[in-house]
Amino acid sequence: MNAHQSLYSILFLLSLSLSHQSVLRLPSDHRKSLGPARGRGEDDSLYCDSWRFSVETNDAGKWSTVPSRCADYVRDYVTGERYVSDSSVAADNALEFARAVGASSDGRDAWVFDIDETLLSNLPYYEEHGFGSEAFEETSFDDWVELAKAPALPASLPLYNELRQLNFTIFLLTGRSEHQRNATATNMLRAGYTGWEKLFLRGDSDQGKPATVYKSEKRSEIVSAGYTIQGSSGDQWSDLTGFATAVRSFKLPNPMYYIP
Amino acid sequence: MNAHQSLYSILFLLSLSLSHQSVLRLPSDHRKSLGPARGRGEDDSLYCDSWRFSVETNDAGKWSTVPSRCADYVRDYVTGERYVSDSSVAADNALEFARAVGASSDGRDAWVFDIDETLLSNLPYYEEHGFGSEAFEETSFDDWVELAKAPALPASLPLYNELRQLNFTIFLLTGRSEHQRNATATNMLRAGYTGWEKLFLRGDSDQGKPATVYKSEKRSEIVSAGYTIQGSSGDQWSDLTGFATAVRSFKLPNPMYYIP
């Protein structure tokens, strides 16, 4: 065994040990004295994993910004492979259900998609704004929306296209405002999405309503128009709960922000 | 710097690198050739984290046993610090809400608890049965229930006691059967739980109903009796959804089994 192989073996054994323990234990006094490395120790990693659990299950309820001790954790999560992997498994779950339930040939089986952090990813914006660790700035976000250059969330574009192939009628239901219709439609097309039936945005009478209420009302309109909402995909529980809910709902990950 | 300190520094740098990357990358060909170590590599760890996300958000829908590639992952999760930590954060969320909403002095504010994997932990049983990677065996589980020796889920006992202190009326709502009433009450008392208002178990007419329906019906009875169900805690979505739901619901972790 040469030196390279020997190092490789050590690293392999460490990886096994670490996949068991997640992160090496460090005495907390030692960790606290490390200055810039603060917030990357075991306690924070464990806590932030649990914080993310509570956010994704909706146990946390209303929250405003990512806890400061989890800022690095959330950055690493959304820019790393776990966000991609979690989104992909959610998309796989959705597609498996869609194939099992099927869509009738009359086009009356619907799928409702949220847009931000569901079909489009605003990571390029949040990268410049602390990945949810800074307070939300409406002005700069609206400027970003007008640029219409958000990329597709990687797992969602193939799901969207598969659902269309399966003959589901696609509805887009976003908390964005009516005055952002052009930028939103332009961005969707640029990102590769085509063929939706209708794009719902907040009109004047929808302003100020909780997203759960606004989105439930719009889903009711879809149902009243004769559709069966088989599936719904969104990164917020307010995309999925309330009334006129889908037969199955698919929660996408989003540890960056919360919309009531 | 002595050899000990030097090793410590190397381990610390590795821990930083790993908290960023989670697990070392290994060429998949190499990993696949490792025989007994199969299932502990990066791909499985990443996949199983995402599988757990899909289970805890209910994206996965109905599932029967833990995927075989995640058997070790689930064992490590439920026997390690992450399960304890996730349960504790869920309990903290519940208590924060309970304190904020308060309970009136008339005793009409209720909290509904599921029992298995919510107030009591069946880990001693599941340790002998593959932690959810083996098909559920009703006979051996019923034998375990009769022993009445399940310990309290560590995060739940202090929550339960705090809620009683805050004057919430506690209802226990379990999928266990009426013939298990004595064993269940005995086990609860042994584990340290006292002072519940009522223990609901499945009677003859409840057999065969999905848990969501059975539990919704029982919650309706609580509401009809004049209570406001402020909070509900359970490890299954079927504990928390349906009708007569609580103002706020708290999903506890459980990657071992699914109850529709």
Short mmCIF file of C-alpha atoms in Angstrom, two decimals:
data_model
loop_
_atom_site.label_atom_id
_atom_site.label_comp_id
_atom_site.label_asym_id
_atom_site.label_seq_id
_atom_site.Cartn_x
_atom_site.Cartn_y
_atom_site.Cartn_z
CA MET A 1 0.00 0.00 0.00
CA ASN A 2 1.56 3.30 -1.04
CA ALA A 3 1.15 6.62 0.77
CA HIS A 4 -1.69 7.69 -1.51
CA GLN A 5 -3.65 4.50 -0.89
CA SER A 6 -3.00 4.78 2.81
CA LEU A 7 -4.37 8.34 2.95
CA TYR A 8 -7.33 7.20 0.89
CA SER A 9 -8.07 4.43 3.39
CA ILE A 10 -7.89 6.84 6.31
CA LEU A 11 -10.25 9.23 4.56
CA PHE A 12 -12.61 6.40 3.76
CA LEU A 13 -12.72 5.21 7.36
CA LEU A 14 -13.28 8.80 8.49
CA SER A 15 -16.14 9.12 6.03
CA LEU A 16 -17.77 6.02 7.46
CA SER A 17 -17.31 7.28 10.97
CA LEU A 18 -18.67 10.67 9.98
CA SER A 19 -21.66 9.37 8.08
CA HIS A 20 -22.46 7.79 11.44
CA GLN A 21 -21.84 10.87 13.54
CA SER A 22 -22.45 13.60 10.97
CA VAL A 23 -19.81 15.99 12.34
CA LEU A 24 -16.89 15.44 14.65
CA ARG A 25 -17.43 16.34 18.26
CA LEU A 26 -15.47 19.34 19.37
CA PRO A 27 -15.36 20.56 22.95
CA SER A 28 -17.63 23.58 22.89
CA ASP A 29 -15.14 25.84 24.69
CA HIS A 30 -12.60 25.13 22.01
CA ARG A 31 -15.12 25.79 19.27
CA LYS A 32 -16.30 29.04 20.79
CA SER A 33 -12.76 30.41 20.78
CA LEU A 34 -12.29 29.90 17.08
CA GLY A 35 -13.64 33.24 15.92
CA PRO A 36 -14.52 33.01 12.23
CA ALA A 37 -15.26 29.30 12.57
CA ARG A 38 -18.03 30.01 15.09
CA GLY A 39 -21.31 28.59 13.93
CA ARG A 40 -19.84 25.61 12.10
CA GLY A 41 -19.49 23.29 15.10
CA GLU A 42 -21.50 20.23 15.93
CA ASP A 43 -24.07 21.96 18.13
CA ASP A 44 -25.06 24.42 15.43
CA SER A 45 -25.14 21.79 12.70
CA LEU A 46 -27.38 19.59 14.83
CA TYR A 47 -29.59 22.49 15.88
CA CYS A 48 -29.89 23.84 12.35
CA ASP A 49 -30.80 20.41 10.98
CA SER A 50 -33.59 20.35 13.56
CA TRP A 51 -34.57 23.93 12.84
CA ARG A 52 -34.91 22.97 9.18
CA PHE A 53 -37.04 19.95 10.20
CA SER A 54 -39.35 22.30 12.13
CA VAL A 55 -39.59 24.70 9.21
CA GLU A 56 -40.25 22.04 6.59
CA THR A 57 -42.91 20.30 8.70
CA ASN A 58 -44.51 23.68 9.54
CA ASP A 59 -43.96 23.02 13.26
CA ALA A 60 -42.12 26.35 13.45
CA GLY A 61 -45.17 28.33 12.36
CA LYS A 62 -44.49 31.95 11.42
CA TRP A 63 -40.83 32.96 11.27
CA SER A 64 -39.09 35.96 9.77
CA THR A 65 -35.41 35.39 9.09
CA VAL A 66 -33.05 32.41 9.32
CA PRO A 67 -31.61 32.27 12.87
CA SER A 68 -28.15 33.85 12.78
CA ARG A 69 -26.48 30.65 14.00
CA CYS A 70 -27.97 28.86 10.96
CA ALA A 71 -26.97 31.41 8.30
CA ASP A 72 -23.95 29.40 7.12
CA TYR A 73 -25.90 26.14 7.38
CA VAL A 74 -28.68 27.44 5.12
CA ARG A 75 -26.18 28.86 2.63
CA ASP A 76 -24.42 25.50 2.46
CA TYR A 77 -27.73 23.67 2.15
CA VAL A 78 -29.24 25.70 -0.68
CA THR A 79 -25.97 25.96 -2.63
CA GLY A 80 -25.10 22.30 -2.12
CA GLU A 81 -26.30 18.94 -3.27
CA ARG A 82 -28.88 18.39 -0.51
CA TYR A 83 -31.25 21.08 -1.81
CA VAL A 84 -31.04 19.59 -5.30
CA SER A 85 -31.53 16.11 -3.90
CA ASP A 86 -34.50 17.04 -1.66
CA SER A 87 -36.18 18.86 -4.57
CA SER A 88 -35.60 15.87 -6.86
CA VAL A 89 -37.14 13.39 -4.45
CA ALA A 90 -40.18 15.68 -4.06
CA ALA A 91 -40.48 15.82 -7.86
CA ASP A 92 -40.14 12.02 -8.07
CA ASN A 93 -42.93 11.64 -5.48
CA ALA A 94 -45.13 13.97 -7.54
CA LEU A 95 -44.45 12.18 -10.80
CA GLU A 96 -45.06 8.76 -9.26
CA PHE A 97 -48.45 9.94 -8.03
CA ALA A 98 -49.28 11.63 -11.35
CA ARG A 99 -48.54 8.43 -13.29
CA ALA A 100 -50.55 6.32 -10.83
CA VAL A 101 -53.63 8.55 -10.83
CA GLY A 102 -53.44 9.43 -14.53
CA ALA A 103 -55.12 12.34 -16.28
CA SER A 104 -58.30 11.93 -18.28
CA SER A 105 -58.33 12.78 -21.96
CA ASP A 106 -60.85 15.61 -21.43
CA GLY A 107 -58.11 17.81 -19.93
CA ARG A 108 -60.02 18.30 -16.68
CA ASP A 109 -57.28 16.95 -14.39
CA ALA A 110 -55.27 19.88 -13.12
CA TRP A 111 -51.93 20.46 -11.44
CA VAL A 112 -51.29 23.71 -9.58
CA PHE A 113 -47.77 25.07 -9.34
CA ASP A 114 -46.46 27.90 -7.25
CA ILE A 115 -43.67 29.83 -9.01
CA ASP A 116 -40.95 31.23 -6.71
CA GLU A 117 -38.70 28.50 -5.28
CA THR A 118 -41.02 25.99 -6.96
CA LEU A 119 -40.70 26.41 -10.73
CA LEU A 120 -38.23 29.30 -10.69
CA SER A 121 -35.25 29.60 -8.38
CA ASN A 122 -34.33 32.98 -6.92
CA LEU A 123 -31.01 31.72 -5.60
CA PRO A 124 -29.05 34.29 -7.68
CA TYR A 125 -30.98 37.00 -5.79
CA TYR A 126 -30.72 35.40 -2.34
CA GLU A 127 -27.00 34.81 -2.86
CA GLU A 128 -26.66 38.61 -2.81
CA HIS A 129 -28.99 38.94 0.22
CA GLY A 130 -27.76 36.47 2.79
CA PHE A 131 -29.86 33.43 1.78
CA GLY A 132 -32.71 34.41 4.09
CA SER A 133 -30.57 35.62 6.98
CA GLU A 134 -31.34 39.26 6.12
CA ALA A 135 -34.79 40.87 6.38
CA PHE A 136 -36.79 40.67 3.13
CA GLU A 137 -36.37 43.77 0.94
CA GLU A 138 -39.35 44.20 -1.33
CA THR A 139 -37.77 46.86 -3.56
CA SER A 140 -34.66 44.93 -4.49
CA PHE A 141 -36.65 41.72 -4.93
CA ASP A 142 -39.11 43.47 -7.25
CA ASP A 143 -36.16 44.78 -9.28
CA TRP A 144 -34.89 41.20 -9.53
CA VAL A 145 -38.32 39.99 -10.69
CA GLU A 146 -38.36 42.63 -13.44
CA LEU A 147 -35.07 41.27 -14.78
CA ALA A 148 -36.96 38.04 -15.53
CA LYS A 149 -33.82 35.99 -15.35
CA ALA A 150 -34.50 33.48 -12.58
CA PRO A 151 -33.45 30.01 -13.70
CA ALA A 152 -35.71 26.98 -13.52
CA LEU A 153 -35.49 24.96 -10.31
CA PRO A 154 -33.60 22.00 -11.78
CA ALA A 155 -35.94 19.23 -10.56
CA SER A 156 -39.12 21.07 -11.52
CA LEU A 157 -38.71 21.63 -15.26
CA PRO A 158 -38.67 17.93 -16.17
CA LEU A 159 -41.61 17.30 -13.79
CA TYR A 160 -43.59 20.13 -15.40
CA ASN A 161 -42.92 18.76 -18.87
CA GLU A 162 -43.81 15.20 -17.86
CA LEU A 163 -47.10 16.39 -16.35
CA ARG A 164 -47.97 18.14 -19.59
CA GLN A 165 -47.12 14.96 -21.52
CA LEU A 166 -49.44 13.05 -19.19
CA ASN A 167 -52.22 15.51 -20.16
CA PHE A 168 -52.50 17.39 -16.87
CA THR A 169 -53.69 20.98 -17.28
CA ILE A 170 -51.21 23.31 -15.61
CA PHE A 171 -52.20 26.29 -13.50
CA LEU A 172 -49.64 28.75 -12.16
CA LEU A 173 -50.60 30.35 -8.86
CA THR A 174 -48.17 32.90 -7.50
CA GLY A 175 -48.15 35.52 -4.76
CA ARG A 176 -46.55 37.93 -7.21
CA SER A 177 -48.68 40.93 -8.18
CA GLU A 178 -50.66 41.51 -11.35
CA HIS A 179 -48.25 44.29 -12.40
CA GLN A 180 -45.52 41.63 -12.56
CA ARG A 181 -47.44 39.53 -15.10
CA ASN A 182 -45.25 40.33 -18.08
CA ALA A 183 -41.96 39.87 -16.27
CA THR A 184 -43.24 36.61 -14.76
CA ALA A 185 -44.48 35.12 -18.03
CA THR A 186 -41.30 36.23 -19.80
CA ASN A 187 -39.15 34.65 -17.11
CA MET A 188 -41.11 31.39 -17.21
CA LEU A 189 -40.73 31.11 -20.98
CA ARG A 190 -37.02 31.94 -20.80
CA ALA A 191 -36.55 29.27 -18.14
CA GLY A 192 -38.16 26.74 -20.48
CA TYR A 193 -41.74 26.51 -19.21
CA THR A 194 -44.50 26.58 -21.83
CA GLY A 195 -48.13 25.66 -22.29
CA TRP A 196 -49.72 26.59 -18.98
CA GLU A 197 -53.47 27.09 -18.98
CA LYS A 198 -53.61 30.18 -16.76
CA LEU A 199 -51.32 32.33 -14.65
CA PHE A 200 -52.91 33.66 -11.45
CA LEU A 201 -51.31 36.71 -9.81
CA ARG A 202 -52.56 38.85 -6.93
CA GLY A 203 -54.96 41.50 -8.19
CA ASP A 204 -55.91 44.64 -6.25
CA SER A 205 -58.62 42.79 -4.31
CA ASP A 206 -56.14 40.06 -3.30
CA GLN A 207 -53.61 42.41 -1.72
CA GLY A 208 -53.27 41.97 2.03
CA LYS A 209 -54.82 38.51 2.14
CA PRO A 210 -52.77 35.71 3.68
CA ALA A 211 -51.37 33.53 0.90
CA THR A 212 -53.35 30.55 2.24
CA VAL A 213 -56.63 32.43 1.70
CA TYR A 214 -55.69 33.99 -1.65
CA LYS A 215 -54.44 30.67 -3.02
CA SER A 216 -57.42 28.70 -1.68
CA GLU A 217 -59.79 31.17 -3.38
CA LYS A 218 -58.00 30.80 -6.69
CA ARG A 219 -58.00 27.01 -6.40
CA SER A 220 -61.76 27.24 -5.75
CA GLU A 221 -62.11 29.10 -9.05
CA ILE A 222 -60.26 26.27 -10.79
CA VAL A 223 -62.56 23.69 -9.19
CA SER A 224 -65.65 25.77 -10.05
CA ALA A 225 -64.49 25.81 -13.66
CA GLY A 226 -64.83 22.02 -13.65
CA TYR A 227 -61.30 20.84 -12.97
CA THR A 228 -60.14 18.23 -10.47
CA ILE A 229 -56.95 19.44 -8.82
CA GLN A 230 -55.01 16.21 -8.58
CA GLY A 231 -51.69 17.65 -7.51
CA SER A 232 -50.18 20.81 -6.16
CA SER A 233 -46.51 21.71 -5.78
CA GLY A 234 -45.17 24.53 -3.63
CA ASP A 235 -42.31 25.44 -1.33
CA GLN A 236 -44.63 27.00 1.28
CA TRP A 237 -47.35 25.31 3.32
CA SER A 238 -49.52 28.30 2.38
CA ASP A 239 -49.30 27.04 -1.23
CA LEU A 240 -50.80 23.71 -0.23
CA THR A 241 -53.21 24.07 2.68
CA GLY A 242 -56.55 25.85 3.24
CA PHE A 243 -59.54 24.83 1.12
CA ALA A 244 -60.00 23.44 -2.40
CA THR A 245 -56.75 21.59 -1.77
CA ALA A 246 -55.30 19.09 -4.20
CA VAL A 247 -55.73 15.33 -3.85
CA ARG A 248 -51.99 15.20 -3.13
CA SER A 249 -49.71 18.08 -2.21
CA PHE A 250 -45.96 18.19 -2.62
CA LYS A 251 -43.90 20.38 -0.32
CA LEU A 252 -40.64 21.53 -1.85
CA PRO A 253 -37.76 22.53 0.45
CA ASN A 254 -37.22 26.17 1.34
CA PRO A 255 -35.32 27.11 4.48
CA MET A 256 -34.79 30.72 3.31
CA TYR A 257 -38.15 32.35 3.95
CA TYR A 258 -41.70 31.84 5.22
CA ILE A 259 -44.93 33.14 3.70
CA PRO A 260 -48.08 32.96 5.87
CA MET B 1 2.62 21.78 18.44
CA ASN B 2 2.84 18.17 19.62
CA ALA B 3 1.56 15.16 17.71
CA HIS B 4 -1.73 15.18 19.61
CA GLN B 5 -2.38 18.83 18.80
CA SER B 6 -1.43 18.25 15.21
CA LEU B 7 -3.90 15.39 14.86
CA TYR B 8 -6.50 17.55 16.53
CA SER B 9 -5.94 20.31 14.00
CA ILE B 10 -6.25 17.91 11.11
CA LEU B 11 -9.48 16.52 12.53
CA PHE B 12 -10.80 20.02 13.09
CA LEU B 13 -10.09 21.07 9.50
CA LEU B 14 -11.71 17.88 8.28
CA SER B 15 -14.75 18.60 10.39
CA LEU B 16 -15.08 22.06 8.84
CA SER B 17 -14.69 20.63 5.38
CA LEU B 18 -17.20 17.92 6.17
CA SER B 19 -19.76 20.17 7.76
CA HIS B 20 -19.65 21.92 4.37
CA GLN B 21 -19.84 18.79 2.26
CA SER B 22 -21.57 16.44 4.71
CA VAL B 23 -19.67 13.31 3.60
CA LEU B 24 -16.49 12.81 1.63
CA ARG B 25 -16.92 12.08 -2.03
CA LEU B 26 -15.85 8.62 -3.00
CA PRO B 27 -15.74 7.39 -6.57
CA SER B 28 -18.88 5.28 -6.81
CA ASP B 29 -17.04 2.33 -8.42
CA HIS B 30 -14.77 2.13 -5.41
CA ARG B 31 -17.67 2.32 -2.99
CA LYS B 32 -19.71 -0.30 -4.79
CA SER B 33 -16.90 -2.81 -4.45
CA LEU B 34 -16.81 -2.55 -0.68
CA GLY B 35 -19.32 -5.26 0.10
CA PRO B 36 -20.42 -4.89 3.72
CA ALA B 37 -19.84 -1.14 3.64
CA ARG B 38 -22.41 -0.76 0.86
CA GLY B 39 -25.17 1.59 1.90
CA ARG B 40 -22.95 3.90 3.95
CA GLY B 41 -21.53 5.92 1.06
CA GLU B 42 -22.29 9.46 0.06
CA ASP B 43 -25.04 8.63 -2.41
CA ASP B 44 -27.07 6.68 0.12
CA SER B 45 -26.58 9.24 2.88
CA LEU B 46 -27.72 12.03 0.56
CA TYR B 47 -30.61 9.96 -0.80
CA CYS B 48 -31.77 8.85 2.64
CA ASP B 49 -31.69 12.42 3.96
CA SER B 50 -33.97 13.34 1.05
CA TRP B 51 -36.12 10.27 1.57
CA ARG B 52 -36.58 11.36 5.19
CA PHE B 53 -37.49 14.88 3.98
CA SER B 54 -40.17 13.37 1.72
CA VAL B 55 -41.53 11.21 4.56
CA GLU B 56 -41.61 14.01 7.14
CA THR B 57 -43.30 16.48 4.75
CA ASN B 58 -45.79 13.76 3.66
CA ASP B 59 -44.60 14.14 0.04
CA ALA B 60 -43.92 10.40 0.01
CA GLY B 61 -47.56 9.52 0.67
CA LYS B 62 -48.19 5.91 1.63
CA TRP B 63 -45.10 3.76 2.19
CA SER B 64 -44.62 0.40 3.84
CA THR B 65 -41.04 -0.25 4.98
CA VAL B 66 -37.86 1.82 5.11
CA PRO B 67 -36.03 1.42 1.75
CA SER B 68 -33.29 -1.18 2.22
CA ARG B 69 -30.55 1.29 1.27
CA CYS B 70 -31.75 3.51 4.15
CA ALA B 71 -31.95 0.84 6.85
CA ASP B 72 -28.60 1.79 8.43
CA TYR B 73 -29.36 5.49 8.00
CA VAL B 74 -32.67 5.20 9.88
CA ARG B 75 -31.08 3.09 12.63
CA ASP B 76 -28.37 5.72 13.08
CA TYR B 77 -30.92 8.53 13.02
CA VAL B 78 -33.34 7.13 15.62
CA THR B 79 -30.59 5.89 17.95
CA GLY B 80 -28.54 9.08 17.61
CA GLU B 81 -28.72 12.67 18.66
CA ARG B 82 -30.64 13.95 15.62
CA TYR B 83 -33.88 12.19 16.58
CA VAL B 84 -33.64 13.61 20.10
CA SER B 85 -32.82 17.03 18.72
CA ASP B 86 -35.62 17.06 16.12
CA SER B 87 -38.13 15.94 18.76
CA SER B 88 -36.92 18.62 21.16
CA VAL B 89 -37.27 21.42 18.64
CA ALA B 90 -40.80 20.22 17.82
CA ALA B 91 -41.60 20.26 21.57
CA ASP B 92 -40.09 23.74 21.89
CA ASN B 93 -42.27 24.96 19.00
CA ALA B 94 -45.34 23.49 20.72
CA LEU B 95 -44.53 25.04 24.08
CA GLU B 96 -43.80 28.44 22.55
CA PHE B 97 -47.22 28.39 20.89
CA ALA B 98 -48.95 27.13 24.05
CA ARG B 99 -47.47 29.94 26.13
CA ALA B 100 -48.37 32.55 23.50
CA VAL B 101 -51.98 31.42 23.08
CA GLY B 102 -52.53 30.60 26.74
CA ALA B 103 -55.26 28.43 28.21
CA SER B 104 -58.37 29.87 29.82
CA SER B 105 -59.14 29.14 33.45
CA ASP B 106 -62.34 27.26 32.55
CA GLY B 107 -60.28 24.28 31.33
CA ARG B 108 -61.83 24.37 27.88
CA ASP B 109 -58.54 24.72 25.98
CA ALA B 110 -57.43 21.27 24.90
CA TRP B 111 -54.29 19.61 23.63
CA VAL B 112 -54.50 16.29 21.79
CA PHE B 113 -51.59 13.88 21.96
CA ASP B 114 -51.02 10.73 19.99
CA ILE B 115 -49.24 8.04 22.03
CA ASP B 116 -46.85 5.79 20.07
CA GLU B 117 -43.68 7.64 18.97
CA THR B 118 -45.27 10.79 20.41
CA LEU B 119 -45.56 10.35 24.19
CA LEU B 120 -44.16 6.83 24.38
CA SER B 121 -41.18 5.54 22.44
CA ASN B 122 -41.23 2.01 21.03
CA LEU B 123 -37.54 2.12 20.15
CA PRO B 124 -36.79 -0.91 22.40
CA TYR B 125 -39.24 -2.88 20.24
CA TYR B 126 -38.05 -1.52 16.89
CA GLU B 127 -34.45 -2.16 17.85
CA GLU B 128 -35.34 -5.85 17.76
CA HIS B 129 -37.25 -5.49 14.50
CA GLY B 130 -34.99 -3.59 12.11
CA PHE B 131 -36.11 -0.04 12.93
CA GLY B 132 -38.82 -0.08 10.27
CA SER B 133 -36.85 -1.96 7.64
CA GLU B 134 -38.86 -5.14 8.32
CA ALA B 135 -42.57 -5.57 7.62
CA PHE B 136 -44.79 -4.68 10.60
CA GLU B 137 -45.66 -7.70 12.77
CA GLU B 138 -48.88 -7.12 14.64
CA THR B 139 -48.52 -10.09 17.00
CA SER B 140 -45.08 -9.24 18.34
CA PHE B 141 -45.98 -5.56 18.58
CA ASP B 142 -49.14 -6.37 20.56
CA ASP B 143 -47.04 -8.52 22.89
CA TRP B 144 -44.73 -5.53 23.37
CA VAL B 145 -47.71 -3.28 24.14
CA GLU B 146 -48.91 -5.70 26.81
CA LEU B 147 -45.55 -5.45 28.56
CA ALA B 148 -46.38 -1.76 29.17
CA LYS B 149 -42.75 -0.82 29.39
CA ALA B 150 -42.24 1.70 26.60
CA PRO B 151 -40.27 4.68 27.93
CA ALA B 152 -41.40 8.28 27.53
CA LEU B 153 -40.16 10.04 24.41
CA PRO B 154 -37.62 12.27 26.18
CA ALA B 155 -38.76 15.62 24.73
CA SER B 156 -42.46 14.92 25.26
CA LEU B 157 -42.72 14.33 29.00
CA PRO B 158 -41.60 17.86 30.00
CA LEU B 159 -43.86 19.32 27.29
CA TYR B 160 -46.82 17.32 28.58
CA ASN B 161 -46.19 18.48 32.14
CA GLU B 162 -45.75 22.11 31.09
CA LEU B 163 -49.04 22.02 29.18
CA ARG B 164 -50.82 20.69 32.26
CA GLN B 165 -49.23 23.46 34.33
CA LEU B 166 -50.52 25.97 31.76
CA ASN B 167 -54.03 24.56 32.35
CA PHE B 168 -54.51 22.80 29.02
CA THR B 169 -56.83 19.80 29.19
CA ILE B 170 -55.04 16.77 27.80
CA PHE B 171 -56.68 14.22 25.52
CA LEU B 172 -54.89 11.06 24.45
CA LEU B 173 -55.89 9.78 21.03
CA THR B 174 -54.27 6.55 19.91
CA GLY B 175 -54.76 4.01 17.15
CA ARG B 176 -54.35 1.26 19.73
CA SER B 177 -57.42 -0.87 20.36
CA GLU B 178 -59.85 -0.73 23.26
CA HIS B 179 -58.61 -4.12 24.54
CA GLN B 180 -55.21 -2.46 25.08
CA ARG B 181 -56.64 0.19 27.41
CA ASN B 182 -55.21 -1.21 30.63
CA ALA B 183 -51.75 -1.86 29.23
CA THR B 184 -51.72 1.60 27.65
CA ALA B 185 -52.81 3.47 30.76
CA THR B 186 -50.40 1.44 32.90
CA ASN B 187 -47.53 2.18 30.53
CA MET B 188 -48.35 5.90 30.44
CA LEU B 189 -48.36 6.12 34.24
CA ARG B 190 -45.13 4.13 34.49
CA ALA B 191 -43.48 6.46 31.98
CA GLY B 192 -44.48 9.42 34.15
CA TYR B 193 -47.61 10.77 32.47
CA THR B 194 -50.53 11.64 34.72
CA GLY B 195 -53.70 13.68 34.74
CA TRP B 196 -55.10 13.23 31.26
CA GLU B 197 -58.79 13.96 30.79
CA LYS B 198 -59.63 11.06 28.51
CA LEU B 199 -57.93 8.25 26.64
CA PHE B 200 -59.45 7.43 23.25
CA LEU B 201 -58.73 4.00 21.75
CA ARG B 202 -60.23 2.31 18.69
CA GLY B 203 -63.49 0.61 19.60
CA ASP B 204 -65.16 -2.08 17.49
CA SER B 205 -66.86 0.50 15.28
CA ASP B 206 -63.55 2.26 14.63
CA GLN B 207 -61.73 -0.80 13.32
CA GLY B 208 -60.81 -0.58 9.65
CA LYS B 209 -61.15 3.19 9.44
CA PRO B 210 -58.13 5.14 8.22
CA ALA B 211 -56.45 6.82 11.19
CA THR B 212 -57.18 10.25 9.67
CA VAL B 213 -60.93 9.54 9.77
CA TYR B 214 -60.97 7.83 13.18
CA LYS B 215 -58.90 10.59 14.76
CA SER B 216 -60.90 13.38 13.12
CA GLU B 217 -64.12 11.84 14.45
CA LYS B 218 -62.72 11.68 17.96
CA ARG B 219 -61.48 15.28 17.74
CA SER B 220 -64.99 16.24 16.64
CA GLU B 221 -66.33 14.67 19.83
CA ILE B 222 -63.90 16.79 21.84
CA VAL B 223 -65.04 19.94 20.02
CA SER B 224 -68.71 18.97 20.45
CA ALA B 225 -68.06 18.63 24.18
CA GLY B 226 -67.17 22.34 24.23
CA TYR B 227 -63.39 22.30 23.99
CA THR B 228 -61.17 24.33 21.71
CA ILE B 229 -58.35 22.13 20.44
CA GLN B 230 -55.47 24.57 20.52
CA GLY B 231 -52.68 22.12 19.80
CA SER B 232 -52.10 18.62 18.60
CA SER B 233 -48.89 16.58 18.65
CA GLY B 234 -48.27 13.45 16.62
CA ASP B 235 -45.61 11.61 14.67
CA GLN B 236 -47.98 10.82 11.76
CA TRP B 237 -49.72 13.26 9.44
CA SER B 238 -52.85 11.15 10.05
CA ASP B 239 -52.68 12.35 13.68
CA LEU B 240 -52.90 15.95 12.58
CA THR B 241 -54.94 16.33 9.38
CA GLY B 242 -58.56 15.70 8.39
CA PHE B 243 -61.30 17.68 10.14
CA ALA B 244 -61.71 19.20 13.62
CA THR B 245 -57.99 19.91 13.42
CA ALA B 246 -56.12 21.85 16.06
CA VAL B 247 -55.28 25.53 15.76
CA ARG B 248 -51.64 24.46 15.49
CA SER B 249 -50.30 20.98 14.79
CA PHE B 250 -46.88 19.68 15.66
CA LYS B 251 -45.35 16.90 13.58
CA LEU B 252 -42.84 14.80 15.46
CA PRO B 253 -40.19 12.88 13.53
CA ASN B 254 -40.75 9.23 12.63
CA PRO B 255 -38.87 7.67 9.72
CA MET B 256 -39.69 4.10 10.88
CA TYR B 257 -43.29 3.63 9.79
CA TYR B 258 -46.30 5.21 8.13
CA ILE B 259 -49.95 5.05 9.21
CA PRO B 260 -52.57 6.20 6.67
#
